[in-house]
CSV table of C-alpha atoms in Angstrom, one decimal:
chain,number,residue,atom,x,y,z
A,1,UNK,CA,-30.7,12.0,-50.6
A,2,UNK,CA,-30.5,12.3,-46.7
A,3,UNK,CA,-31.1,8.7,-46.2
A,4,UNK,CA,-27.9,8.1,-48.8
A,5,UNK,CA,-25.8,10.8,-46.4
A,6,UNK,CA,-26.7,8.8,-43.4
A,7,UNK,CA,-26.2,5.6,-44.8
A,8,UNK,CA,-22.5,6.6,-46.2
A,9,UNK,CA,-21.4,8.1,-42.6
A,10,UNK,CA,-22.6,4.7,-41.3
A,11,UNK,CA,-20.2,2.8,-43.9
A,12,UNK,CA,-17.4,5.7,-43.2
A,13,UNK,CA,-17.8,5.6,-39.2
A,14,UNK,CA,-17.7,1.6,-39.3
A,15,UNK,CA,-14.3,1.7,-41.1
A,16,UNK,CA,-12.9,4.5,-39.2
A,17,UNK,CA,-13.3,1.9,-35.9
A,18,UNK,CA,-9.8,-0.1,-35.5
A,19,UNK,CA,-10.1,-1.1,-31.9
A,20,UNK,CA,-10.0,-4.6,-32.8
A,21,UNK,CA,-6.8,-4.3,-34.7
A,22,UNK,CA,-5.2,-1.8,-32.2
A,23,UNK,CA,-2.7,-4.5,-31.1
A,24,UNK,CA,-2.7,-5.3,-27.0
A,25,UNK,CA,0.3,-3.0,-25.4
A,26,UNK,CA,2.7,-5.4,-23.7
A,27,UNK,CA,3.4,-5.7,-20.5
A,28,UNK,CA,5.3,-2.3,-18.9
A,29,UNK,CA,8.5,-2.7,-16.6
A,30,UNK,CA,6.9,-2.2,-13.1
A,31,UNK,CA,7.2,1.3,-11.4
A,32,UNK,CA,10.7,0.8,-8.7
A,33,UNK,CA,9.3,0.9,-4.8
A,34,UNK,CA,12.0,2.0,-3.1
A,35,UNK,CA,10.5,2.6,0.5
A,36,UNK,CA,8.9,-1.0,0.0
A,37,UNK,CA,11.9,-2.3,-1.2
A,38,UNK,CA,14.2,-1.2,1.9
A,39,UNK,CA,11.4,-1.9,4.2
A,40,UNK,CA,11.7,-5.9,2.4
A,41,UNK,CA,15.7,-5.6,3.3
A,42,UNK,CA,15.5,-4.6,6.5
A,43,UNK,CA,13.2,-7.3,6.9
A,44,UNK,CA,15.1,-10.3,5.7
A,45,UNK,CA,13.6,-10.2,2.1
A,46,UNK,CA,15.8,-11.9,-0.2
A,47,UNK,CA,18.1,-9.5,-3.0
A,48,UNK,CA,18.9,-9.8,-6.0
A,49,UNK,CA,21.0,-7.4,-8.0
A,50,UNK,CA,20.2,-7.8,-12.0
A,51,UNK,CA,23.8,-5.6,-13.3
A,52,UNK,CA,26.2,-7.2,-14.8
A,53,UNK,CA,29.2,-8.7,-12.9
A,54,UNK,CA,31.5,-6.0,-13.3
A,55,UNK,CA,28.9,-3.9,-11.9
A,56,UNK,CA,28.0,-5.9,-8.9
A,57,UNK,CA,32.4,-6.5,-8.0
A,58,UNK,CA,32.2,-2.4,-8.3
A,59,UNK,CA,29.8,-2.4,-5.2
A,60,UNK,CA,26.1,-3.9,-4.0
A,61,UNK,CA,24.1,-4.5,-1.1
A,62,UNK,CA,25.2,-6.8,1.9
A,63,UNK,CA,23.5,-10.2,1.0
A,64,UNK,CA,22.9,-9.3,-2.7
A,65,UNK,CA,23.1,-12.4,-5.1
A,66,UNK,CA,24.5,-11.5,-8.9
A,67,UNK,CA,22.0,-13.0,-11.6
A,68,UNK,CA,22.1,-10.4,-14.4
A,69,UNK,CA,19.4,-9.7,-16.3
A,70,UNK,CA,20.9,-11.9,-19.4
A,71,UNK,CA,21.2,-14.8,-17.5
A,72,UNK,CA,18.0,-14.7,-15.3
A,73,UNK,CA,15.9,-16.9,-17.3
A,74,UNK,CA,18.3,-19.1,-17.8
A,75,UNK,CA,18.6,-19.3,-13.7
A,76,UNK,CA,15.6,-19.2,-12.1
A,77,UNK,CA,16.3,-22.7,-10.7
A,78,UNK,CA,18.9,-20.6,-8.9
A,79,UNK,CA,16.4,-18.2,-7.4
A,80,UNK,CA,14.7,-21.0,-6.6
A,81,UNK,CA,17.7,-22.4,-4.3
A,82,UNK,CA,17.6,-19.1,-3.1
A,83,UNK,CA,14.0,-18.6,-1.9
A,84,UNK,CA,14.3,-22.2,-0.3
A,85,UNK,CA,11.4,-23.0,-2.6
A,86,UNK,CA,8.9,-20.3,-1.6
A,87,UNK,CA,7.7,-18.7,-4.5
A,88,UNK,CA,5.7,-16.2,-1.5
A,89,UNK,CA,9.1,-15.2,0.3
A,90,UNK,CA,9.9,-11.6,-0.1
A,91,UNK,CA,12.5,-10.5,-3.1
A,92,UNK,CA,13.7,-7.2,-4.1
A,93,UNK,CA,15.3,-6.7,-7.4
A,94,UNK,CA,17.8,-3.9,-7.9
A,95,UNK,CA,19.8,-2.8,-11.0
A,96,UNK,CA,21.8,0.7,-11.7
A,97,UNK,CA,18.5,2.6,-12.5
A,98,UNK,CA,15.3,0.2,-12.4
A,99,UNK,CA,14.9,-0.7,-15.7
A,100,UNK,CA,16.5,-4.0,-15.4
A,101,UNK,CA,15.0,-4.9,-12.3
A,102,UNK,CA,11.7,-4.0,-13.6
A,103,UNK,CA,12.2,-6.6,-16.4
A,104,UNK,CA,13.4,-9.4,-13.8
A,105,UNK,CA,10.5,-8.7,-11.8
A,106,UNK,CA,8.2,-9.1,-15.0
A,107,UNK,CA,9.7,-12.7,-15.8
A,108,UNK,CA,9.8,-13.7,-12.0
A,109,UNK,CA,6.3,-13.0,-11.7
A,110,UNK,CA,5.6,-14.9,-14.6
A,111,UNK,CA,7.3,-17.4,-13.1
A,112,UNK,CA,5.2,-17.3,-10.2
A,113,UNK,CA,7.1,-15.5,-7.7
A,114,UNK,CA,4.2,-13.6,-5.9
A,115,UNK,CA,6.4,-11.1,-3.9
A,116,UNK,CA,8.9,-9.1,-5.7
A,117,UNK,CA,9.5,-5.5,-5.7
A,118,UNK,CA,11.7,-3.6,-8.3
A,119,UNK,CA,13.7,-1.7,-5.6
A,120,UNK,CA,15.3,0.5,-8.4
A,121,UNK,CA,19.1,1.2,-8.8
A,122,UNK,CA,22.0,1.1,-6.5
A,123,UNK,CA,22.0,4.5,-5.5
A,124,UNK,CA,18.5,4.1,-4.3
A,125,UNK,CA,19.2,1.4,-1.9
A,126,UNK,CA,22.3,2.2,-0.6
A,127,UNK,CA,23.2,2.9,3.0
C-alpha cells in the first residue's frame, strides 16, 4: 500500500511541474537613468524625444530630434543619419514619463544601437 502512496505522489508531483509550459516573460521597458542620461547631454550624446509632435512643438530639450514612438521603426535609417553611422555613439531617449522611451530603447537596442539610455520624461530632463 505505501509503495502505491509513493508511487501516486510521484505521478501527482510530475504533473503539478509546468515550468516548461510557463511561457518566457517578454522583454521589460528598461528602468529611465536620469543622472546617466543628463550626464550623456551634457556630454554631447545624441537626443531623441519619442512624444508625439504636438508634444515635442509644446516644448523639448535643445538639440532634441522628434521620432515618435509610432514612427520609430519605421525610421531607424533616420537615427542612423543622426548617429553619423555609429551604432556606439551615445543616445538618450526621452518621452513624457519613460514608458515610451523605454520601448524605443528596447527596439534600438535590437537594432544594435549599443549606447542608449531611457532618460525618462520631460520633466526629468529639463533645465
Amino acid at each position: 500500500m505505501r509503495s502505491l502512496l509513493a508511487a501516486l505522489l510521484l505521478v501527482f508531483a510530475a504533473c503539478s511541474t509546468t515550468d516548461s509550459q510557463t511561457p518566457a516573460p517578454g522583454p521589460t521597458a528598461p528602468a529611465k537613468d536620469v543622472a546617466t542620461a543628463k550626464a550623456w547631454i551634457a556630454a554631447g550624446a545624441h537626443v531623441i524625444d519619442v512624444r508625439t509632435e504636438e508634444e515635442f512643438d509644446a516644448a523639448h530639450l535643445d538639440r532634441a530630434t522628434n521620432l515618435p514612438i509610432e514612427e520609430l521603426p519605421a525610421r531607424m535609417a533616420e537615427v542612423e543619419k543622426l548617429v553619423g553611422g555609429d551604432k556606439t555613439a551615445r543616445v538618450v531617449v526621452y518621452c513624457a514619463s519613460g514608458n515610451r522611451a523605454g520601448k524605443a530603447k528596447l527596439q534600438l537596442d535590437a537594432a544594435g544601437y549599443t549606447q542608449v539610455v531611457n532618460g525618462g520624461g520631460y520633466d526629468d530632463l529639463a533645465p
